[in-house]
mmCIF file of N, CA and C and ligand atoms in Angstrom:
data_model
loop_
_atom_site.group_PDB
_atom_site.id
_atom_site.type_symbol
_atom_site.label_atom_id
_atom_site.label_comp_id
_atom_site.label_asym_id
_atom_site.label_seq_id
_atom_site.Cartn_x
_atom_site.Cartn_y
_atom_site.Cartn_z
ATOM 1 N N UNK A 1 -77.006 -24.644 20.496
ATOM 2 C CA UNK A 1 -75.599 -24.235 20.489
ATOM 3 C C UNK A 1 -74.701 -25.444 20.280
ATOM 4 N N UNK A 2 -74.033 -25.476 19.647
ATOM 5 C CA UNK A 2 -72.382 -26.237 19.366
ATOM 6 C C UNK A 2 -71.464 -26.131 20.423
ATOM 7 N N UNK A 3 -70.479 -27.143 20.059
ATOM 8 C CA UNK A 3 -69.816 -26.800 21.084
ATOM 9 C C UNK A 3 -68.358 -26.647 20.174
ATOM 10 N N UNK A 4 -67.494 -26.173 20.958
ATOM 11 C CA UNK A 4 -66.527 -25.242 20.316
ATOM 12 C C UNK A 4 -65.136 -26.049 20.615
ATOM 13 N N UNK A 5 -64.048 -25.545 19.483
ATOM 14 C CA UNK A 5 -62.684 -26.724 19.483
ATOM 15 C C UNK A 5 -61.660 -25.968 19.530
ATOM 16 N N UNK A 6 -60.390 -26.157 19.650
ATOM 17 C CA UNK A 6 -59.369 -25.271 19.831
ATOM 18 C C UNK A 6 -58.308 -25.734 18.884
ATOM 19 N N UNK A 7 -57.873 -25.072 17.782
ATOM 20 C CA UNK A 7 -56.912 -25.768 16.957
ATOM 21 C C UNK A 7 -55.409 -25.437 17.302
ATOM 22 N N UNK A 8 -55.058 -26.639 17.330
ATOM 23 C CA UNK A 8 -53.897 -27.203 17.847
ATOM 24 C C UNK A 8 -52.395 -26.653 17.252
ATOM 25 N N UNK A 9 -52.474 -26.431 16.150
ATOM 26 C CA UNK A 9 -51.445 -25.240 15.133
ATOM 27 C C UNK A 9 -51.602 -23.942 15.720
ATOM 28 N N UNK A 10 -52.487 -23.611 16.388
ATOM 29 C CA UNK A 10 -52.202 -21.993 16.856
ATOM 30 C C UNK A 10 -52.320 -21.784 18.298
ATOM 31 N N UNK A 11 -53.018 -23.184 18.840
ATOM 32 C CA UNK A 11 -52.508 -22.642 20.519
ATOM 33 C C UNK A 11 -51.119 -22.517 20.741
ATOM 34 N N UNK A 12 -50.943 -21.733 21.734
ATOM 35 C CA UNK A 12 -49.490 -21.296 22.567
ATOM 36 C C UNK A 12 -48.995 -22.121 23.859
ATOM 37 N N UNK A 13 -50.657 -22.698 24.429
ATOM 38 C CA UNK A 13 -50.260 -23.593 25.553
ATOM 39 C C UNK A 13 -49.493 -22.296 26.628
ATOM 40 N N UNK A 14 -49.961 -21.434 26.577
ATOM 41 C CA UNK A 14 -49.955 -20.131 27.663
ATOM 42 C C UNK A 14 -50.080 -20.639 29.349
ATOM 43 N N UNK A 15 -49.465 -20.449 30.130
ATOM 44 C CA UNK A 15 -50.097 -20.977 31.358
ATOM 45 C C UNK A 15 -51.220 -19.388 31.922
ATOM 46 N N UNK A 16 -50.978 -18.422 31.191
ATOM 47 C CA UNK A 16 -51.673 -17.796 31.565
ATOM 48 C C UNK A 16 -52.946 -16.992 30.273
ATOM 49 N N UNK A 17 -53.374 -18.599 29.651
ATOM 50 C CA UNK A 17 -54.708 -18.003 28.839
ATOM 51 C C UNK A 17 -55.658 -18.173 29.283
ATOM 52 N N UNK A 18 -56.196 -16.691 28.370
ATOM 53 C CA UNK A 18 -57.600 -16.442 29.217
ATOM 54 C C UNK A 18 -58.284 -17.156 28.511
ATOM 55 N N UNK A 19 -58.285 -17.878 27.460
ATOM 56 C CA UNK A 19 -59.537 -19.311 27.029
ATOM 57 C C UNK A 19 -59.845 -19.926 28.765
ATOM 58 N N UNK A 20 -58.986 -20.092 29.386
ATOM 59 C CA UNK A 20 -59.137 -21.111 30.408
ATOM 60 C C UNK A 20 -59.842 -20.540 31.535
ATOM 61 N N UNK A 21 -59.678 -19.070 31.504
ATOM 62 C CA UNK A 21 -60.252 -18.483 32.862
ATOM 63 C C UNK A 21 -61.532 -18.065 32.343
ATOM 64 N N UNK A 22 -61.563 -17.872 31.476
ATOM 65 C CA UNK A 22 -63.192 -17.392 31.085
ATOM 66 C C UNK A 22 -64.324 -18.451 30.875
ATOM 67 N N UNK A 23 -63.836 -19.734 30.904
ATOM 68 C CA UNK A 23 -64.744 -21.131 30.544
ATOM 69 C C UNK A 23 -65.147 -20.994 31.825
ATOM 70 N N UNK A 24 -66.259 -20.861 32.273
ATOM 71 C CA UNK A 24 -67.677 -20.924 33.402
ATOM 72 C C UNK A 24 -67.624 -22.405 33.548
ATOM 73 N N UNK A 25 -67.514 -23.235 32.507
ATOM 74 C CA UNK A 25 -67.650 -24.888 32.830
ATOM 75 C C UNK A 25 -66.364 -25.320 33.170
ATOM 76 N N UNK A 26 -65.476 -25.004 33.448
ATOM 77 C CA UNK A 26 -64.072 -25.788 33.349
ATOM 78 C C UNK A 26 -63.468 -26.586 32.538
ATOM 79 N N UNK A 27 -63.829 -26.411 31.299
ATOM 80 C CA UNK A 27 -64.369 -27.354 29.909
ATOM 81 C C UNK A 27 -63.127 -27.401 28.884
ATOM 82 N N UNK A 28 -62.027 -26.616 29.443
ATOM 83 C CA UNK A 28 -60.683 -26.154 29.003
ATOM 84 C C UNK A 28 -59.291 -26.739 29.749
ATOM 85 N N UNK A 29 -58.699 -27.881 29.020
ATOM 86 C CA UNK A 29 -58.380 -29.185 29.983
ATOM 87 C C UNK A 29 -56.816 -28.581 28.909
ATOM 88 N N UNK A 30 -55.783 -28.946 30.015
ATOM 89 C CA UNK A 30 -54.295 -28.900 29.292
ATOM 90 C C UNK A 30 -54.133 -30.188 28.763
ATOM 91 N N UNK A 31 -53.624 -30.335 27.943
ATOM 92 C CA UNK A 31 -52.901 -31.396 27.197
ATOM 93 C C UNK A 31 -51.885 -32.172 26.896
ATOM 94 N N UNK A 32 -50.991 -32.839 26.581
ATOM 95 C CA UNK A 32 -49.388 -33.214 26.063
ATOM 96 C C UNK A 32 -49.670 -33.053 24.745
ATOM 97 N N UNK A 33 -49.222 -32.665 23.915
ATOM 98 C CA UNK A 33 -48.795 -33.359 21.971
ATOM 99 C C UNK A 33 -47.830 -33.163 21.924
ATOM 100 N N UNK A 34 -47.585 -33.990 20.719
ATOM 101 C CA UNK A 34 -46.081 -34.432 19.979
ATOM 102 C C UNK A 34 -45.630 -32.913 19.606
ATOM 103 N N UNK A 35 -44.575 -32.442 19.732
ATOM 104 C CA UNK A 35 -44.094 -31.447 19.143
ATOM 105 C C UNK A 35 -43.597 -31.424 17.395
ATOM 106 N N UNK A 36 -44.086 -30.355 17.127
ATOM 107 C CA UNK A 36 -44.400 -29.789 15.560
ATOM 108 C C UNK A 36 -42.752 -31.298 14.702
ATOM 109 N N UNK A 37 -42.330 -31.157 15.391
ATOM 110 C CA UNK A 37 -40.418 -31.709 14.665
ATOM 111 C C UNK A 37 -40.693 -32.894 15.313
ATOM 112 N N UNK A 38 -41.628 -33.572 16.218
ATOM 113 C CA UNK A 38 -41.333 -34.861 16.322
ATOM 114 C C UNK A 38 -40.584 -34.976 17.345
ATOM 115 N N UNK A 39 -40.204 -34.030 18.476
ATOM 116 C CA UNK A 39 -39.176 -34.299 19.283
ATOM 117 C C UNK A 39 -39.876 -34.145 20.341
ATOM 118 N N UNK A 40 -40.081 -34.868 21.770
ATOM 119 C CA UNK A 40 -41.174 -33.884 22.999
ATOM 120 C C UNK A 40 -42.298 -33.998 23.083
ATOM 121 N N UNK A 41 -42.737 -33.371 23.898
ATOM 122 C CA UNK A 41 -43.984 -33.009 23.786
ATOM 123 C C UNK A 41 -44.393 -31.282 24.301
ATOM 124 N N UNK A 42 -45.298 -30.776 23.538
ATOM 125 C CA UNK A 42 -45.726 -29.439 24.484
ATOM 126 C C UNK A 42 -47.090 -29.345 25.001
ATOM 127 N N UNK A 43 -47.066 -28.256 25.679
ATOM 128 C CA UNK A 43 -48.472 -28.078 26.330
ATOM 129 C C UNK A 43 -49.549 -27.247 25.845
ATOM 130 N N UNK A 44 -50.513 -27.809 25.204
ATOM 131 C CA UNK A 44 -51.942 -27.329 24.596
ATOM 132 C C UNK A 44 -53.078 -27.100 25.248
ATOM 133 N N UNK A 45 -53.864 -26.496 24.902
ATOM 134 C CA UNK A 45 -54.976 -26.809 25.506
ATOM 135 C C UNK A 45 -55.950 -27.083 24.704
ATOM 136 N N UNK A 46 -57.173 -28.151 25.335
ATOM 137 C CA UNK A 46 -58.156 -28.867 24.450
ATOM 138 C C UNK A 46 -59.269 -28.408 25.090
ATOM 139 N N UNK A 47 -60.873 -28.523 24.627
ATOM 140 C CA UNK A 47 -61.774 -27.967 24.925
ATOM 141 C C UNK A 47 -62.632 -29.608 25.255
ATOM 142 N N UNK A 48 -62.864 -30.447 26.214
ATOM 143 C CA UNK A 48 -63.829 -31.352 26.754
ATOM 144 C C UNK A 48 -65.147 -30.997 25.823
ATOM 145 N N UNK A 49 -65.148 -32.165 25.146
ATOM 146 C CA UNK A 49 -66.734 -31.839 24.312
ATOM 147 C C UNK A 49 -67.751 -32.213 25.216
ATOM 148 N N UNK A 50 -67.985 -33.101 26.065
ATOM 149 C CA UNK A 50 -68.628 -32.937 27.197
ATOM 150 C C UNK A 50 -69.152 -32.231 27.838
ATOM 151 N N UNK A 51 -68.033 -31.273 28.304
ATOM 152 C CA UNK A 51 -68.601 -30.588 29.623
ATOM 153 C C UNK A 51 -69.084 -28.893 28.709
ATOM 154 N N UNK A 52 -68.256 -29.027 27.451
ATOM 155 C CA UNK A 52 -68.657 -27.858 27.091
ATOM 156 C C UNK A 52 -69.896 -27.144 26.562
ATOM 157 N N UNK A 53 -70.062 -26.086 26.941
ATOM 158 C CA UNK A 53 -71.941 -25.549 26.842
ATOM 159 C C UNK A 53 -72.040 -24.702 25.307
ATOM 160 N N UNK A 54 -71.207 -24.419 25.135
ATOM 161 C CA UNK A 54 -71.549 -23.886 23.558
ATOM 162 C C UNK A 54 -71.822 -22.255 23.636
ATOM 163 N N UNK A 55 -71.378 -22.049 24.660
ATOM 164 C CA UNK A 55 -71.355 -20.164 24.804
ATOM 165 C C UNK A 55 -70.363 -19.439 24.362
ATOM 166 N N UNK A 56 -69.761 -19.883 23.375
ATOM 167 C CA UNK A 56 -68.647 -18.761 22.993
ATOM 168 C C UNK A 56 -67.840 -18.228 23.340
ATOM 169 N N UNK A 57 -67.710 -17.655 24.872
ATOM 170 C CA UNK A 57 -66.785 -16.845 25.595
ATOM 171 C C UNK A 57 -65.545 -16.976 25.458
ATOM 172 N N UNK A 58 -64.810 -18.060 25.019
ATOM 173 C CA UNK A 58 -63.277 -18.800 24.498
ATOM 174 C C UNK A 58 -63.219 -18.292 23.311
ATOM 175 N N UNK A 59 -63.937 -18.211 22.578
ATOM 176 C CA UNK A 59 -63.556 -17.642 21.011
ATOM 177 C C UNK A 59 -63.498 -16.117 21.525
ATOM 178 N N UNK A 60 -63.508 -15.713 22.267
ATOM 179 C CA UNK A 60 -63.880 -13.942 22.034
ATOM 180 C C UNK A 60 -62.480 -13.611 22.870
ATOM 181 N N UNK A 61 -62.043 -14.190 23.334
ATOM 182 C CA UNK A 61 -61.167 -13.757 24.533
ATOM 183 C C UNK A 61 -59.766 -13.970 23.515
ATOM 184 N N UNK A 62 -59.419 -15.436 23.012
ATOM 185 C CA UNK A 62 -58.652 -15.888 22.459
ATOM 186 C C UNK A 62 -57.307 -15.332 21.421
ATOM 187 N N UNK A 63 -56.309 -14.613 22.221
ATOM 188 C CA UNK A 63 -55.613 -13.615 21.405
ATOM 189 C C UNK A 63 -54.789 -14.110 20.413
ATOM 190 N N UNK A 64 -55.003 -15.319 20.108
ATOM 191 C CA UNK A 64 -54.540 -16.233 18.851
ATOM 192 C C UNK A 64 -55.536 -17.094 17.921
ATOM 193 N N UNK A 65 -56.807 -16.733 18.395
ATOM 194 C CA UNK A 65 -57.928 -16.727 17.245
ATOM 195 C C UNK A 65 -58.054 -18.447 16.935
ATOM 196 N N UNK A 66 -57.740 -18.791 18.336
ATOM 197 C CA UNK A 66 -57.423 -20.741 18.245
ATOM 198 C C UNK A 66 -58.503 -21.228 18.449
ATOM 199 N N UNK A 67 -59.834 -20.856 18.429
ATOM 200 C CA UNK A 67 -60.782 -21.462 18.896
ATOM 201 C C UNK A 67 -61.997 -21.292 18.086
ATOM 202 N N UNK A 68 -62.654 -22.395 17.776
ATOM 203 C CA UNK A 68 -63.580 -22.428 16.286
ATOM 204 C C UNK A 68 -64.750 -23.355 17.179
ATOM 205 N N UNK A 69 -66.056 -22.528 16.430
ATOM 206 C CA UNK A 69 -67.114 -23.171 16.184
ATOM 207 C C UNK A 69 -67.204 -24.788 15.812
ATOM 208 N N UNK A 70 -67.347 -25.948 16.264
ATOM 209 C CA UNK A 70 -67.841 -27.149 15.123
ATOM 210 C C UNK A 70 -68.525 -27.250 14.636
ATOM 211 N N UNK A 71 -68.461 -27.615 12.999
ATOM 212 C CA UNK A 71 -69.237 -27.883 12.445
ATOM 213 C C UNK A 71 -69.779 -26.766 11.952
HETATM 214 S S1 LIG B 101 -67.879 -22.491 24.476
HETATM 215 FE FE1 LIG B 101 -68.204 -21.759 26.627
HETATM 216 S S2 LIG B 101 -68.407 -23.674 27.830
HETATM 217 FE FE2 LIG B 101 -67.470 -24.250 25.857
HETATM 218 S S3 LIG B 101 -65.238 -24.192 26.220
HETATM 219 FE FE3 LIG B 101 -65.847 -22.164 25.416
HETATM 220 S S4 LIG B 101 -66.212 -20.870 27.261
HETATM 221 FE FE4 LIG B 101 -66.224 -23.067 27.918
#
């Protein structure tokens, strides 16, 4: 299994996504980035290539389709 990435153009940075509650590993870490205009920052979420096990469950849940296979 692979482990899986979250693209950054379509997260919402939700405080209430279920990418985050459904990760069994805790492998779904919030973020800062630069905002789209350069101004700020907002809140993303990134997937720990580390800790992550490669089970899919984040892609299936994901109601903005932000979360991809690598590779
Ligand atoms: S693939 Fe599984 S272990 Fe990895 S971030 Fe998604 S839910 Fe968590």
């Amino acid at each position: 299994m692979g482990i899986y990435k979250i693209a950054m153009d379509k997260c919402d940075g939700s405080p209430y996504c279920p990418v985050v509650r459904v990760c069994e590993a805790q492998a779904v870490e919030p973020t800062q980035v630069v905002s789209e205009a350069g101004l700020g920052f907002s809140m993303k979420y990134q997937i720990n290539r580390n800790v992550c096990l490669g089970c899919g469950k984040c892609a299936l849940v994901c109601p903005r389709q932000a979360v991809y296979p690598e590779g």
